PDB file of C-alpha atoms in Angstrom:
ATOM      1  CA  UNK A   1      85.431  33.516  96.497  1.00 57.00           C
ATOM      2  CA  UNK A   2      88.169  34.608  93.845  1.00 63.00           C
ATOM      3  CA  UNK A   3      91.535  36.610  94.591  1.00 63.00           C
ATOM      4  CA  UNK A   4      89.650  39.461  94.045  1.00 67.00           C
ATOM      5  CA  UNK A   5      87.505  39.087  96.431  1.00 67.00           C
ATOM      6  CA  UNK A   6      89.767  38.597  98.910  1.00 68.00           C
ATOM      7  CA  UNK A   7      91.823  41.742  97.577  1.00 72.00           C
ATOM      8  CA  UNK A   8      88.585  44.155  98.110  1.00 72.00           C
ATOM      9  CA  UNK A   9      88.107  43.114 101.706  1.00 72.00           C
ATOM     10  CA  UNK A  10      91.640  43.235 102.786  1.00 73.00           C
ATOM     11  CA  UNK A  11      92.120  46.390 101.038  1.00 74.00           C
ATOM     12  CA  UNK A  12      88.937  48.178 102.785  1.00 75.00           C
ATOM     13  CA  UNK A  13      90.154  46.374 105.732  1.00 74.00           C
ATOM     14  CA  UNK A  14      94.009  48.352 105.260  1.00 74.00           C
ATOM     15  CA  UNK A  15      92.613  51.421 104.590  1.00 72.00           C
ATOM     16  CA  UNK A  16      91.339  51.994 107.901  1.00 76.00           C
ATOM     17  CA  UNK A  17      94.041  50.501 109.736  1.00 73.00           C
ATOM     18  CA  UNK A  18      97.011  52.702 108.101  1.00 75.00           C
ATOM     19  CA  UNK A  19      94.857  55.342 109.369  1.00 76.00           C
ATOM     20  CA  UNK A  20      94.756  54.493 112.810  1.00 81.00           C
ATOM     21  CA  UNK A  21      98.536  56.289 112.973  1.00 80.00           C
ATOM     22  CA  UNK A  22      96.917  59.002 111.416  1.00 80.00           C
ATOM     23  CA  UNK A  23      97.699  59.852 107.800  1.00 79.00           C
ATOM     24  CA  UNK A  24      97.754  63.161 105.546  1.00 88.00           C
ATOM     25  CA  UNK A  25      94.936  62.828 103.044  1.00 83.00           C
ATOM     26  CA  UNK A  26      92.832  64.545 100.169  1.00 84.00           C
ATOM     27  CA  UNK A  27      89.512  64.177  98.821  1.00 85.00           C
ATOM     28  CA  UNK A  28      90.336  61.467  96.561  1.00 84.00           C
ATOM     29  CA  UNK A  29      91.760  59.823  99.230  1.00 82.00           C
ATOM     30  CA  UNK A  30      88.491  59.262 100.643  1.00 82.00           C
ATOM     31  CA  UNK A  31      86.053  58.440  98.258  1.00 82.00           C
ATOM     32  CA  UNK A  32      88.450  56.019  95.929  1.00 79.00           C
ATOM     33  CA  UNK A  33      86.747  53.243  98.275  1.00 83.00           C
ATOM     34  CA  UNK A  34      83.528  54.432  97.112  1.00 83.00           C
ATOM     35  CA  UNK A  35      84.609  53.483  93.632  1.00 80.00           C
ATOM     36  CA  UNK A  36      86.246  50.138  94.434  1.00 77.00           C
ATOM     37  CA  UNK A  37      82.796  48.975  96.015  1.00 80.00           C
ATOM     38  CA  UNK A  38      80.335  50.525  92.893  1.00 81.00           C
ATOM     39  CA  UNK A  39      82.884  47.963  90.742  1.00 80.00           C
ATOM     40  CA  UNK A  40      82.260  45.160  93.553  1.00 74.00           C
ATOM     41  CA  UNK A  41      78.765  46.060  93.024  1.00 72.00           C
ATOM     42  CA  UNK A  42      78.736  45.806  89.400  1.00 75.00           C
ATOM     43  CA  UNK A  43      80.297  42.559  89.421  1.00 72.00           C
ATOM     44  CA  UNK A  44      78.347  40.706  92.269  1.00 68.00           C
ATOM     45  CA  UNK A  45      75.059  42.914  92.639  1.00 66.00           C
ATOM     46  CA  UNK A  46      72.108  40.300  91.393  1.00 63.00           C
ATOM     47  CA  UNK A  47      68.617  41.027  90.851  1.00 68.00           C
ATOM     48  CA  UNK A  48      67.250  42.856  93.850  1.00 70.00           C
ATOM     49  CA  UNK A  49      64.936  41.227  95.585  1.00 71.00           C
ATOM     50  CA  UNK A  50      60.712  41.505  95.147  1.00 74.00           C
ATOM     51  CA  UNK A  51      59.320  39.478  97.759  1.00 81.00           C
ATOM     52  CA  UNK A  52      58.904  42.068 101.041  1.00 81.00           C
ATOM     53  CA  UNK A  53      60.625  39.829 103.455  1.00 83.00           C
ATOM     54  CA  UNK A  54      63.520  39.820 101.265  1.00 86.00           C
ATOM     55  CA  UNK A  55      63.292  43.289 100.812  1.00 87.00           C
ATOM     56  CA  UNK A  56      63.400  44.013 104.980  1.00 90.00           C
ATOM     57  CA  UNK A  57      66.546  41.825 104.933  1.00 88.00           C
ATOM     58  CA  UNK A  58      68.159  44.084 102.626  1.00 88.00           C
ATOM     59  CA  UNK A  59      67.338  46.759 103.901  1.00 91.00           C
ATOM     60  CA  UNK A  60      68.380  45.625 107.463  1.00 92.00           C
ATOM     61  CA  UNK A  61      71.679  45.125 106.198  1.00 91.00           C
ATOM     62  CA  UNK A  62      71.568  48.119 103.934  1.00 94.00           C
ATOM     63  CA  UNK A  63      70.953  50.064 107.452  1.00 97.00           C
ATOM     64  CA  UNK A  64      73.441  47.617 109.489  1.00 96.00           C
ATOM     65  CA  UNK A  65      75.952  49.265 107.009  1.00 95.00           C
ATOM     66  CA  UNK A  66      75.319  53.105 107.315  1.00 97.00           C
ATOM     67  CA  UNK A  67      75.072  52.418 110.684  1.00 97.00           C
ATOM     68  CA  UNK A  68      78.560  50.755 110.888  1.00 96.00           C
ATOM     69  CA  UNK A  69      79.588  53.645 108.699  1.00 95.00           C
ATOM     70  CA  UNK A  70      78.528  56.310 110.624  1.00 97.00           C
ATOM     71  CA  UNK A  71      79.642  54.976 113.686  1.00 96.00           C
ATOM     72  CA  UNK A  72      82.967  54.762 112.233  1.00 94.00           C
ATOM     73  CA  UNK A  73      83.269  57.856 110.313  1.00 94.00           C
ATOM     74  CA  UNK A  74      82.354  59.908 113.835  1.00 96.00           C
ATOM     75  CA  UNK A  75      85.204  57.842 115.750  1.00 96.00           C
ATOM     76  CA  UNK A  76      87.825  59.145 113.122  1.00 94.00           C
ATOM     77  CA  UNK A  77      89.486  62.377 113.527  1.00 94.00           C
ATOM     78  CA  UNK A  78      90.204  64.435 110.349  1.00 93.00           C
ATOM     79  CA  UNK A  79      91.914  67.617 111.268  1.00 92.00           C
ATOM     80  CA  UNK A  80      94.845  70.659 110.105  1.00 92.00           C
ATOM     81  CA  UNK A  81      98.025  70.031 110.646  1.00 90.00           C
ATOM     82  CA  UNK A  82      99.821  73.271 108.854  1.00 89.00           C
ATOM     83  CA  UNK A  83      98.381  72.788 105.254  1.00 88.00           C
ATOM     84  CA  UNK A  84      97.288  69.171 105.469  1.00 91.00           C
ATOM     85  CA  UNK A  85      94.517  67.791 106.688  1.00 92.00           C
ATOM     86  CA  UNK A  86      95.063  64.280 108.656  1.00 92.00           C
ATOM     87  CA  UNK A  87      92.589  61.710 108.836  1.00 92.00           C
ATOM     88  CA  UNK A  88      93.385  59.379 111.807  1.00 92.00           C
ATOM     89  CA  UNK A  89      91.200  56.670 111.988  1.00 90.00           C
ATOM     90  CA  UNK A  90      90.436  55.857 115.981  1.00 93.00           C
ATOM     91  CA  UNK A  91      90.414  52.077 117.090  1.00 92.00           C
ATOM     92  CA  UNK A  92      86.756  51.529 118.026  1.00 95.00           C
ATOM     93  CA  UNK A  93      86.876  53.284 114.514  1.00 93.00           C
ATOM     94  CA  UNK A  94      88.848  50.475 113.191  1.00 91.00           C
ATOM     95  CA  UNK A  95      86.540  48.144 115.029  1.00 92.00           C
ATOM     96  CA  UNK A  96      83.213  48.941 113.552  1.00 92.00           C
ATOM     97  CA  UNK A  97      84.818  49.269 110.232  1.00 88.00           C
ATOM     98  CA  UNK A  98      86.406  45.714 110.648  1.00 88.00           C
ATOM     99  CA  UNK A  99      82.814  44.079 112.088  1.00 89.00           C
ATOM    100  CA  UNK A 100      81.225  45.206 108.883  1.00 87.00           C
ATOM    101  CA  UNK A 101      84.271  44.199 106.203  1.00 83.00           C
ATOM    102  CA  UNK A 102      86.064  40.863 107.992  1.00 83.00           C
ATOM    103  CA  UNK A 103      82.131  40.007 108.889  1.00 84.00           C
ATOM    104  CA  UNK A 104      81.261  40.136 104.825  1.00 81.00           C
ATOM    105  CA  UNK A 105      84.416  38.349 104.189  1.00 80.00           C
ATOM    106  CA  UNK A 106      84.020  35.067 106.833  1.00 81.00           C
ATOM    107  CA  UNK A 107      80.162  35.057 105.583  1.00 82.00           C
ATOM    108  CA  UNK A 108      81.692  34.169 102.168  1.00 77.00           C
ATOM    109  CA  UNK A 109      84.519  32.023 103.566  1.00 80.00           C
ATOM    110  CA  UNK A 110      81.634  30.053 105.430  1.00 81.00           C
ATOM    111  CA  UNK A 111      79.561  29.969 102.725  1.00 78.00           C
ATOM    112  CA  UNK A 112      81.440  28.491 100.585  1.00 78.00           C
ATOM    113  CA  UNK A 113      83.044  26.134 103.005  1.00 79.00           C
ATOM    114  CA  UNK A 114      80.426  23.722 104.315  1.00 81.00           C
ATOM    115  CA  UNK A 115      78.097  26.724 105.477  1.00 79.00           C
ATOM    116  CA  UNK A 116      75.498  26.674 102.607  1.00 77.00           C
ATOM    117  CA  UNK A 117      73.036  24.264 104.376  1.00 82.00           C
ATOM    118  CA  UNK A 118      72.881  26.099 107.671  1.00 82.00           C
ATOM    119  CA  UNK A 119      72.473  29.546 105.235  1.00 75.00           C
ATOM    120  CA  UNK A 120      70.081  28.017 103.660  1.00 78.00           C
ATOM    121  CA  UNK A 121      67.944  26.869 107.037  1.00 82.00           C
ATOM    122  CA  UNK A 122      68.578  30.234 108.231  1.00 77.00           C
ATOM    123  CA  UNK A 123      67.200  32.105 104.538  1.00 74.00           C
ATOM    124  CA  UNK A 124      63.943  29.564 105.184  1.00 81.00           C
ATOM    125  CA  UNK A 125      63.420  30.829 108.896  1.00 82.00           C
ATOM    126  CA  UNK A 126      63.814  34.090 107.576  1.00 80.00           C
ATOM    127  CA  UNK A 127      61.346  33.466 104.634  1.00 78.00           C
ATOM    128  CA  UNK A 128      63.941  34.956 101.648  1.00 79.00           C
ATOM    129  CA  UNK A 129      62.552  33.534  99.016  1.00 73.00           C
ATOM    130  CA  UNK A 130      65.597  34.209  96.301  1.00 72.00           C
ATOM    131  CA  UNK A 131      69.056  32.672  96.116  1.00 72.00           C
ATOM    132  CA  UNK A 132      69.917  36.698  95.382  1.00 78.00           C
ATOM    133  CA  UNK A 133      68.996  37.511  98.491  1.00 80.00           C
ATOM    134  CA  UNK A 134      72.195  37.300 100.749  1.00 79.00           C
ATOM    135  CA  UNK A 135      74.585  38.454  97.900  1.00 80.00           C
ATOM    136  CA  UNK A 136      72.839  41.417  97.234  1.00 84.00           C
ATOM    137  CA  UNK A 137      72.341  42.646 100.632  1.00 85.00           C
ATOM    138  CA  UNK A 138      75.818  41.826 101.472  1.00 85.00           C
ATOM    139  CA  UNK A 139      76.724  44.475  98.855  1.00 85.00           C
ATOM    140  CA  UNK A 140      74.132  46.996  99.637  1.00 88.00           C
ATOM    141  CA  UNK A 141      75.492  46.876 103.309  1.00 90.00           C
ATOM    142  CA  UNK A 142      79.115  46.956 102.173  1.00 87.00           C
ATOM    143  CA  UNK A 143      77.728  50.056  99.507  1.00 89.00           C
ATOM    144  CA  UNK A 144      75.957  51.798 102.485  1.00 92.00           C
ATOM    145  CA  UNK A 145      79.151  51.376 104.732  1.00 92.00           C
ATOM    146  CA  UNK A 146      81.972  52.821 102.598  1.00 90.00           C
ATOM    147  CA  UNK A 147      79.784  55.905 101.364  1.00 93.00           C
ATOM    148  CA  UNK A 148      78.218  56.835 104.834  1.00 95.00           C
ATOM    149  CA  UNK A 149      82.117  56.413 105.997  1.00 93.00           C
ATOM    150  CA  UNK A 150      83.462  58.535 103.037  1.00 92.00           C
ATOM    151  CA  UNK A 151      80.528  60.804 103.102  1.00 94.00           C
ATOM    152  CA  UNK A 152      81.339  62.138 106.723  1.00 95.00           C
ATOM    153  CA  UNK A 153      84.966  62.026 106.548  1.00 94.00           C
ATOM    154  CA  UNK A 154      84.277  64.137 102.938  1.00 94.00           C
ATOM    155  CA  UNK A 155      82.469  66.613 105.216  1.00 95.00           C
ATOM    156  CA  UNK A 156      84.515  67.117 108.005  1.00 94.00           C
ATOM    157  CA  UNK A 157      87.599  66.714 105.066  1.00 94.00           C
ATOM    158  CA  UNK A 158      86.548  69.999 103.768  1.00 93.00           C
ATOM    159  CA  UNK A 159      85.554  71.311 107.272  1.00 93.00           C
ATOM    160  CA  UNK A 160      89.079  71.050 108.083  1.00 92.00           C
ATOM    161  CA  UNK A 161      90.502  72.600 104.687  1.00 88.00           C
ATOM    162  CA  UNK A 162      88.397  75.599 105.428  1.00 87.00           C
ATOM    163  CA  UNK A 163      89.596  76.542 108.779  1.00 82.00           C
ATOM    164  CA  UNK A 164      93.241  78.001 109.130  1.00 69.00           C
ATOM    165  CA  UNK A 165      96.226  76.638 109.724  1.00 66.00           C
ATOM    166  CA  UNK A 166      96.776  75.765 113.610  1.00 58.00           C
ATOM    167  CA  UNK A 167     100.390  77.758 113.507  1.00 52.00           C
ATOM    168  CA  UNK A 168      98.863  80.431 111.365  1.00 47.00           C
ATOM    169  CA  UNK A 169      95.873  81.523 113.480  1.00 47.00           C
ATOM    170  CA  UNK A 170      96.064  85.113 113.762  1.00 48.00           C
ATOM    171  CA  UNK A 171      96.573  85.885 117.659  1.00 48.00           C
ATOM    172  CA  UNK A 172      94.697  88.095 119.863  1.00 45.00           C
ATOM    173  CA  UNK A 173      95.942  91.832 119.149  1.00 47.00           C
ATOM    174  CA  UNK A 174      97.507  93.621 121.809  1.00 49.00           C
ATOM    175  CA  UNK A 175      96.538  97.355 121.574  1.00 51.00           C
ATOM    176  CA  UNK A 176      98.815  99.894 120.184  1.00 48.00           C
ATOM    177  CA  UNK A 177      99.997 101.480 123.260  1.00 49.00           C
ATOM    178  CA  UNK A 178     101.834 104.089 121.118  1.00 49.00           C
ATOM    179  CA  UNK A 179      97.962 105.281 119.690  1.00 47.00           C
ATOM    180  CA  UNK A 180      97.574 105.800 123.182  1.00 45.00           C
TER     181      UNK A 180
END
């Protein structure tokens, strides 16, 4: 695991945490962690994998993810305040999201620090037949995470830019008793 490694899972990690305060945001300022993991993915996603019990492990993880994802992006509040819209991120939120990224992150660390063999017992009881296996799933669950995560905070981004202002909702109307 290189610096930048470690800078890509403490940054996802940050995001969510500066939220928890609750933070004014845009649409780029949810989906730029959609970017930063399509890099991660360009740079670490290996072949994917053709045998089918690989393929259910990816896809396990590949659902783990969305799941995480989801989870988290319904735990965080995105509302108006005025004209901005505030994401605040809620701390199961920060949980899931945490499980998923520090979980990716201390699979590496282990992995590379006297974990291989029992990976590699646990890839043979799992019958993955490809060194590929683990590294690409990892991604695909980190992919399926951030998106599902920006996704529904997109959604309920623009749900909130829609709707007025709280200060500027037009009251009830008294009638005119002048008309009268």
């Amino acid at each position: 695991m290189g610096w930048t490694d470690w800078a890509v899972s403490l940054g996802l990690i940050a995001l969510v945490l500066r939220q928890i305060r609750g933070r004014k945001t845009t649409a780029l300022g949810l989906v730029w962690p959609v970017g930063l993991v399509v890099w991660a993915g360009f740079e670490y996603f290996g072949d994917f994998p053709a045998e089918t019990s690989d393929l259910l492990f990816a896809g396990a993880l590949g659902a783990l993810g969305i799941a995480l994802g989801v989870g988290c992006g319904l735990l965080t509040k995105v509302h108006r305040e005025g004209e901005d819209v505030v994401v605040r991120a809620t701390l199961p939120a920060a949980a899931l999201w945490i499980v998923g990224m520090a979980g990716r992150l201390a699979f590496g660390i282990i992995a590379l620090h006297g974990g291989a063999e029992a990976i590699g017992e646990l890839s043979e009881k799992l019958d993955m037949h490809s060194a590929e296996t683990w590294p690409t799933s990892l991604i695909l669950m980190a992919l399926c995470e951030v998106v599902s995560r920006s996704g529904l905070l997109l959604f309920q981004y623009w749900k909130a830019k829609r709707s007025l202002p709280e200060q500027d909702a037009p009251a009830a109307r008294e009638p005119d008793a002048s008309l009268g």
